[in-house]
mmCIF file of C-alpha atoms and ligand atoms in Angstrom:
data_model
loop_
_atom_site.group_PDB
_atom_site.id
_atom_site.type_symbol
_atom_site.label_atom_id
_atom_site.label_comp_id
_atom_site.label_asym_id
_atom_site.label_seq_id
_atom_site.Cartn_x
_atom_site.Cartn_y
_atom_site.Cartn_z
ATOM 1 C CA MET A 30 -3.232 -6.347 -21.006
ATOM 2 C CA ASP A 31 -6.398 -8.739 -22.692
ATOM 3 C CA SER A 32 -9.204 -7.125 -20.770
ATOM 4 C CA SER A 33 -12.264 -9.287 -21.694
ATOM 5 C CA CYS A 34 -10.995 -12.187 -19.717
ATOM 6 C CA CYS A 35 -12.643 -9.422 -16.915
ATOM 7 C CA LYS A 36 -15.664 -8.312 -18.986
ATOM 8 C CA ASP A 37 -16.751 -11.957 -18.814
ATOM 9 C CA SER A 38 -15.215 -13.175 -15.849
ATOM 10 C CA SER A 39 -18.106 -13.459 -13.159
ATOM 11 C CA SER A 40 -16.079 -12.453 -10.699
ATOM 12 C CA PRO A 41 -16.891 -9.065 -8.899
ATOM 13 C CA PHE A 42 -14.009 -7.686 -9.142
ATOM 14 C CA ASP A 43 -11.681 -6.113 -12.238
ATOM 15 C CA CYS A 44 -9.223 -5.380 -10.560
ATOM 16 C CA ILE A 45 -7.163 -5.408 -6.831
ATOM 17 C CA ILE A 46 -5.328 -2.635 -5.298
ATOM 18 C CA PHE A 47 -2.666 -3.252 -2.332
ATOM 19 C CA ASP A 48 -1.283 -0.904 0.180
ATOM 20 C CA LEU A 49 3.040 -2.216 0.185
ATOM 21 C CA ASP A 50 4.018 -1.692 3.575
ATOM 22 C CA ASP A 51 2.475 -4.013 6.200
ATOM 23 C CA THR A 52 0.194 -5.496 4.157
ATOM 24 C CA LEU A 53 2.389 -6.901 0.972
ATOM 25 C CA TYR A 54 5.308 -8.225 3.559
ATOM 26 C CA SER A 55 5.668 -7.683 7.789
ATOM 27 C CA SER A 56 7.752 -4.368 9.178
ATOM 28 C CA LYS A 57 7.686 -6.283 11.762
ATOM 29 C CA THR A 58 10.690 -7.597 10.718
ATOM 30 C CA GLY A 59 12.947 -4.619 11.773
ATOM 31 C CA ILE A 60 12.281 -2.742 9.004
ATOM 32 C CA GLY A 61 9.523 -0.591 11.215
ATOM 33 C CA LEU A 62 11.504 0.410 14.146
ATOM 34 C CA ALA A 63 14.160 1.286 11.724
ATOM 35 C CA LEU A 64 11.699 3.578 9.788
ATOM 36 C CA LYS A 65 10.915 4.698 13.423
ATOM 37 C CA ARG A 66 14.381 5.959 14.264
ATOM 38 C CA ASN A 67 14.830 7.086 10.883
ATOM 39 C CA ILE A 68 12.391 9.769 11.302
ATOM 40 C CA ASP A 69 13.154 10.094 14.980
ATOM 41 C CA GLU A 70 16.790 10.992 13.943
ATOM 42 C CA PHE A 71 14.955 13.590 10.940
ATOM 43 C CA LEU A 72 13.333 15.223 13.570
ATOM 44 C CA VAL A 73 16.307 16.167 15.809
ATOM 45 C CA GLU A 74 19.213 16.448 13.428
ATOM 46 C CA LYS A 75 17.105 18.123 10.216
ATOM 47 C CA CYS A 76 13.875 19.664 12.039
ATOM 48 C CA GLY A 77 15.746 20.968 15.676
ATOM 49 C CA PHE A 78 13.711 18.821 17.996
ATOM 50 C CA HIS A 79 14.959 17.632 21.426
ATOM 51 C CA GLU A 80 15.378 13.561 21.526
ATOM 52 C CA SER A 81 13.474 13.518 24.281
ATOM 53 C CA ARG A 82 10.220 14.575 22.127
ATOM 54 C CA ALA A 83 11.071 13.523 19.416
ATOM 55 C CA SER A 84 8.981 9.939 19.525
ATOM 56 C CA ASN A 85 6.114 11.578 20.203
ATOM 57 C CA LEU A 86 6.003 14.643 18.746
ATOM 58 C CA ARG A 87 6.625 11.762 15.611
ATOM 59 C CA VAL A 88 3.350 9.856 16.525
ATOM 60 C CA GLU A 89 1.470 12.939 17.290
ATOM 61 C CA LEU A 90 2.059 14.190 13.317
ATOM 62 C CA PHE A 91 1.165 10.545 12.365
ATOM 63 C CA LYS A 92 -2.451 10.743 14.534
ATOM 64 C CA THR A 93 -2.934 14.364 13.250
ATOM 65 C CA TYR A 94 -1.525 14.979 9.610
ATOM 66 C CA GLY A 95 -0.877 11.119 8.516
ATOM 67 C CA SER A 96 2.687 11.816 8.309
ATOM 68 C CA SER A 97 5.791 13.143 10.090
ATOM 69 C CA LEU A 98 6.317 14.545 6.504
ATOM 70 C CA ALA A 99 2.684 15.867 6.227
ATOM 71 C CA GLY A 100 2.178 17.199 9.314
ATOM 72 C CA LEU A 101 6.116 19.284 9.699
ATOM 73 C CA ARG A 102 5.283 21.339 6.376
ATOM 74 C CA ALA A 103 1.518 22.100 7.808
ATOM 75 C CA LEU A 104 2.911 23.590 10.714
ATOM 76 C CA GLY A 105 5.453 25.180 8.254
ATOM 77 C CA TYR A 106 8.335 23.357 8.125
ATOM 78 C CA ASP A 107 9.848 23.960 4.832
ATOM 79 C CA ILE A 108 10.942 20.474 4.005
ATOM 80 C CA ASP A 109 11.699 19.021 0.940
ATOM 81 C CA ALA A 110 10.090 15.777 0.242
ATOM 82 C CA ASP A 111 12.871 13.834 -1.503
ATOM 83 C CA ASP A 112 15.236 15.023 1.284
ATOM 84 C CA TYR A 113 13.113 13.703 3.586
ATOM 85 C CA HIS A 114 12.508 10.290 1.718
ATOM 86 C CA SER A 115 16.339 9.821 1.393
ATOM 87 C CA TYR A 116 17.091 10.199 4.986
ATOM 88 C CA VAL A 117 13.966 8.070 5.953
ATOM 89 C CA HIS A 118 13.757 5.686 3.714
ATOM 90 C CA GLY A 119 17.043 6.172 1.896
ATOM 91 C CA ARG A 120 18.561 4.656 4.599
ATOM 92 C CA LEU A 121 16.605 1.177 5.815
ATOM 93 C CA PRO A 122 17.513 -2.220 5.821
ATOM 94 C CA TYR A 123 16.674 -3.240 3.457
ATOM 95 C CA ASP A 124 17.767 -6.556 3.142
ATOM 96 C CA LEU A 125 15.964 -7.435 5.824
ATOM 97 C CA ILE A 126 12.895 -7.714 3.634
ATOM 98 C CA LYS A 127 12.971 -11.147 2.167
ATOM 99 C CA PRO A 128 12.057 -12.788 -1.528
ATOM 100 C CA ASP A 129 8.397 -13.560 -1.313
ATOM 101 C CA SER A 130 8.234 -16.744 -3.797
ATOM 102 C CA GLN A 131 4.261 -17.739 -1.679
ATOM 103 C CA LEU A 132 2.930 -14.442 -2.477
ATOM 104 C CA ARG A 133 4.425 -14.292 -5.867
ATOM 105 C CA ASN A 134 2.723 -17.627 -7.059
ATOM 106 C CA LEU A 135 -0.263 -16.223 -5.400
ATOM 107 C CA LEU A 136 0.040 -12.849 -7.488
ATOM 108 C CA LEU A 137 0.670 -14.565 -10.837
ATOM 109 C CA THR A 138 -2.785 -16.451 -10.288
ATOM 110 C CA ILE A 139 -4.881 -13.128 -10.274
ATOM 111 C CA LYS A 140 -5.963 -12.624 -14.207
ATOM 112 C CA GLN A 141 -7.111 -9.128 -12.959
ATOM 113 C CA ARG A 142 -4.952 -5.553 -13.208
ATOM 114 C CA LYS A 143 -3.386 -5.796 -9.726
ATOM 115 C CA ILE A 144 -1.861 -1.930 -8.868
ATOM 116 C CA ILE A 145 0.098 -0.803 -5.907
ATOM 117 C CA PHE A 146 -1.264 2.229 -3.344
ATOM 118 C CA THR A 147 1.096 3.633 -1.447
ATOM 119 C CA ASN A 148 1.772 6.740 0.867
ATOM 120 C CA SER A 149 5.641 5.643 0.769
ATOM 121 C CA ASP A 150 7.887 7.759 -2.108
ATOM 122 C CA ARG A 151 8.417 5.735 -5.541
ATOM 123 C CA ILE A 152 12.209 4.934 -4.732
ATOM 124 C CA HIS A 153 10.545 2.500 -1.888
ATOM 125 C CA ALA A 154 8.258 1.444 -3.494
ATOM 126 C CA MET A 155 10.145 -0.386 -6.055
ATOM 127 C CA LYS A 156 13.251 -1.399 -3.496
ATOM 128 C CA ALA A 157 10.726 -3.091 -1.465
ATOM 129 C CA LEU A 158 8.826 -4.598 -4.537
ATOM 130 C CA ASP A 159 12.082 -5.502 -6.027
ATOM 131 C CA ARG A 160 12.793 -6.831 -2.760
ATOM 132 C CA LEU A 161 9.984 -9.203 -2.635
ATOM 133 C CA GLY A 162 10.526 -10.179 -6.436
ATOM 134 C CA ILE A 163 6.752 -9.108 -7.224
ATOM 135 C CA ARG A 164 7.616 -5.616 -9.140
ATOM 136 C CA ASP A 165 6.621 -7.218 -12.538
ATOM 137 C CA CYS A 166 3.167 -8.419 -11.041
ATOM 138 C CA PHE A 167 1.603 -5.192 -11.013
ATOM 139 C CA GLU A 168 0.587 -2.936 -14.216
ATOM 140 C CA GLN A 169 0.975 0.994 -11.799
ATOM 141 C CA ILE A 170 2.362 1.842 -8.725
ATOM 142 C CA ILE A 171 0.512 4.781 -7.498
ATOM 143 C CA CYS A 172 2.612 6.502 -4.460
ATOM 144 C CA PHE A 173 3.565 9.849 -2.371
ATOM 145 C CA GLU A 174 4.490 11.067 -6.085
ATOM 146 C CA THR A 175 1.275 10.714 -7.490
ATOM 147 C CA MET A 176 -0.855 12.312 -4.505
ATOM 148 C CA ASN A 177 1.798 15.014 -4.227
ATOM 149 C CA PRO A 178 2.763 16.432 -8.440
ATOM 150 C CA ASN A 179 2.901 20.013 -7.007
ATOM 151 C CA LEU A 180 4.838 19.936 -3.701
ATOM 152 C CA SER A 181 8.191 20.815 -5.382
ATOM 153 C CA LYS A 182 7.499 23.459 -6.752
ATOM 154 C CA SER A 183 5.320 25.203 -4.232
ATOM 155 C CA THR A 184 7.124 28.033 -3.015
ATOM 156 C CA ARG A 185 5.334 28.488 0.687
ATOM 157 C CA PRO A 186 5.396 24.640 2.687
ATOM 158 C CA ASP A 187 1.928 25.179 3.223
ATOM 159 C CA GLU A 188 1.325 26.195 -0.206
ATOM 160 C CA PHE A 189 -0.173 22.485 -1.139
ATOM 161 C CA PRO A 190 -0.625 20.327 2.060
ATOM 162 C CA VAL A 191 0.839 16.393 1.694
ATOM 163 C CA VAL A 192 -2.330 14.411 0.455
ATOM 164 C CA LEU A 193 -1.559 11.155 1.808
ATOM 165 C CA LYS A 194 -4.531 7.448 2.875
ATOM 166 C CA PRO A 195 -7.052 8.405 4.436
ATOM 167 C CA SER A 196 -7.980 11.234 2.734
ATOM 168 C CA LEU A 197 -10.946 11.078 0.681
ATOM 169 C CA GLU A 198 -8.667 13.508 -1.886
ATOM 170 C CA ALA A 199 -5.762 10.724 -1.762
ATOM 171 C CA MET A 200 -9.094 7.842 -2.410
ATOM 172 C CA ASN A 201 -10.307 9.868 -5.673
ATOM 173 C CA ILE A 202 -6.643 10.478 -7.294
ATOM 174 C CA ALA A 203 -5.911 6.854 -6.870
ATOM 175 C CA LEU A 204 -9.401 6.139 -8.150
ATOM 176 C CA ASP A 205 -8.542 8.770 -11.218
ATOM 177 C CA VAL A 206 -5.561 7.075 -12.083
ATOM 178 C CA ALA A 207 -6.250 3.708 -11.769
ATOM 179 C CA LYS A 208 -9.426 4.380 -13.813
ATOM 180 C CA VAL A 209 -10.982 1.642 -12.140
ATOM 181 C CA ASP A 210 -14.998 1.350 -11.369
ATOM 182 C CA PRO A 211 -14.614 0.794 -7.291
ATOM 183 C CA ARG A 212 -17.625 -1.473 -7.287
ATOM 184 C CA ARG A 213 -15.779 -3.674 -8.962
ATOM 185 C CA THR A 214 -12.116 -2.838 -7.533
ATOM 186 C CA LEU A 215 -11.299 -4.834 -4.271
ATOM 187 C CA PHE A 216 -8.839 -2.254 -2.203
ATOM 188 C CA LEU A 217 -6.498 -4.481 0.421
ATOM 189 C CA ASP A 218 -4.599 -2.220 2.834
ATOM 190 C CA ASP A 219 -3.703 -2.945 7.066
ATOM 191 C CA SER A 220 -4.530 0.645 8.194
ATOM 192 C CA VAL A 221 -8.300 0.755 9.695
ATOM 193 C CA ARG A 222 -8.521 4.859 8.525
ATOM 194 C CA ASN A 223 -6.918 3.567 4.948
ATOM 195 C CA VAL A 224 -10.089 0.733 4.827
ATOM 196 C CA ALA A 225 -12.469 3.191 6.121
ATOM 197 C CA ALA A 226 -11.966 5.686 3.143
ATOM 198 C CA GLY A 227 -11.631 2.431 0.680
ATOM 199 C CA LYS A 228 -14.530 2.167 1.986
ATOM 200 C CA ALA A 229 -16.306 5.748 1.869
ATOM 201 C CA VAL A 230 -15.636 6.401 -1.787
ATOM 202 C CA GLY A 231 -17.038 2.592 -2.962
ATOM 203 C CA LEU A 232 -14.425 0.408 -2.964
ATOM 204 C CA ARG A 233 -14.773 -3.298 -2.056
ATOM 205 C CA THR A 234 -12.516 -3.264 1.116
ATOM 206 C CA VAL A 235 -10.107 -5.749 3.024
ATOM 207 C CA LEU A 236 -8.476 -5.194 6.398
ATOM 208 C CA VAL A 237 -4.889 -6.948 6.410
ATOM 209 C CA GLY A 238 -3.578 -8.364 9.044
ATOM 210 C CA LYS A 239 -6.205 -8.470 11.401
ATOM 211 C CA ALA A 240 -8.648 -11.144 11.920
ATOM 212 C CA SER A 241 -11.803 -9.447 12.547
ATOM 213 C CA LYS A 242 -13.921 -7.113 10.221
ATOM 214 C CA THR A 243 -13.965 -3.576 11.160
ATOM 215 C CA LYS A 244 -17.410 -1.711 10.215
ATOM 216 C CA GLU A 245 -15.756 -0.558 6.923
ATOM 217 C CA ALA A 246 -14.024 -3.938 6.418
ATOM 218 C CA ASP A 247 -16.009 -6.346 3.420
ATOM 219 C CA TYR A 248 -13.229 -9.013 4.577
ATOM 220 C CA ALA A 249 -10.896 -9.575 7.013
ATOM 221 C CA LEU A 250 -7.068 -11.332 6.514
ATOM 222 C CA GLU A 251 -4.450 -12.448 8.801
ATOM 223 C CA ALA A 252 -1.528 -12.054 5.932
ATOM 224 C CA VAL A 253 -2.317 -11.246 2.464
ATOM 225 C CA THR A 254 -1.419 -14.636 1.515
ATOM 226 C CA ASN A 255 -5.216 -16.151 2.461
ATOM 227 C CA LEU A 256 -6.274 -14.229 0.051
ATOM 228 C CA MET A 257 -7.946 -17.411 -2.367
ATOM 229 C CA GLN A 258 -8.880 -19.151 0.989
ATOM 230 C CA VAL A 259 -11.207 -15.629 2.035
ATOM 231 C CA ILE A 260 -11.789 -14.192 -0.961
ATOM 232 C CA PRO A 261 -11.936 -17.214 -3.354
ATOM 233 C CA GLU A 262 -14.728 -15.291 -6.022
ATOM 234 C CA ILE A 263 -11.714 -13.305 -7.313
ATOM 235 C CA TRP A 264 -10.822 -15.993 -9.737
ATOM 236 C CA PHE A 265 -14.005 -16.857 -10.110
ATOM 237 C CA ILE A 266 -15.132 -17.633 -14.063
ATOM 238 C CA GLY A 267 -18.088 -18.210 -15.606
ATOM 239 C CA ASP A 268 -19.824 -21.027 -14.160
ATOM 240 C CA ASP A 269 -18.575 -20.548 -10.799
ATOM 241 C CA LYS A 270 -15.289 -22.236 -12.641
ATOM 242 C CA ARG A 271 -12.029 -21.298 -11.859
ATOM 243 C CA ILE A 272 -9.830 -21.280 -15.015
ATOM 244 C CA GLY A 273 -7.751 -18.526 -17.413
ATOM 245 C CA ARG A 274 -4.853 -20.876 -14.696
ATOM 246 C CA THR A 275 -3.328 -24.393 -15.319
ATOM 247 C CA ARG A 276 -4.300 -26.944 -12.364
ATOM 248 C CA ASN A 277 -1.330 -27.197 -12.016
ATOM 249 C CA GLU A 278 -0.797 -22.759 -10.978
ATOM 250 C CA MET A 279 -3.694 -23.875 -8.994
ATOM 251 C CA ASP A 280 -2.669 -26.672 -6.855
ATOM 252 C CA SER A 281 0.834 -24.993 -6.308
ATOM 253 C CA ALA A 282 -0.124 -21.843 -5.191
ATOM 254 C CA PHE A 283 -2.781 -23.871 -2.727
ATOM 255 C CA ALA A 284 0.038 -25.810 -1.505
ATOM 256 C CA THR A 285 2.289 -22.996 -1.070
ATOM 257 C CA THR A 286 0.017 -20.956 1.066
ATOM 258 C CA ALA A 287 -0.949 -23.984 3.533
ATOM 259 C CA VAL A 288 2.285 -24.795 4.105
ATOM 260 C CA GLY A 289 2.682 -21.301 5.382
ATOM 261 C CA ALA A 290 -0.793 -20.813 6.992
HETATM 262 MG MG1 LIG B 419 0.329 0.034 4.893
#
């Protein structure tokens, strides 16, 4: 990729890092519910918890450890990450994620590097991006496997704690792998805690799915497709002129965004 476009640009951003789930698509179409149901089933079927406890336990593990998998392993359950992901993600109704041409058009107008940073496993990330029709818009996917390269080699479940957002370790791995300057990188996530972690490592932060900012968010977007209206400086080049794309591209991106607003 030609990086000169970014160096000469007056845009304050060289790179945009996007969370995936509930940032680039809404899980409210049924994917989120199905995920919760699958995790509850995993807790019952694979770990032997009583059905009546599964939902509360899932919520507790998420709050304390960042995910059920992280929590179960920290508590000493020898859960293989691949088994867990194929059970809870592999059985999701992916057809509920629809192609999003409005989002695709918007992403194509952003000439900076674009990277996915998700706690989900790689297979889930690729399936969701394929369903949305935007996988080719990203140069890199930083995911569960990137943050946890040694998990499958560990002999005890608590030997390598699972690393996920919002831990600073996860944030630093992402910065390292992406090779970005956090001060010139925009980080979008729907989680208030993840946004706070992003701020703590020096990223410029965007809280997605909320009308108002939190303390650690530099911007808030109700939907990712509002990006152009809320953070137009992404597209600034030179003397505040938006170049690097045709007038038609900009017009159609604005038009499709307006329809969806
Ligand atoms: Mg998310």
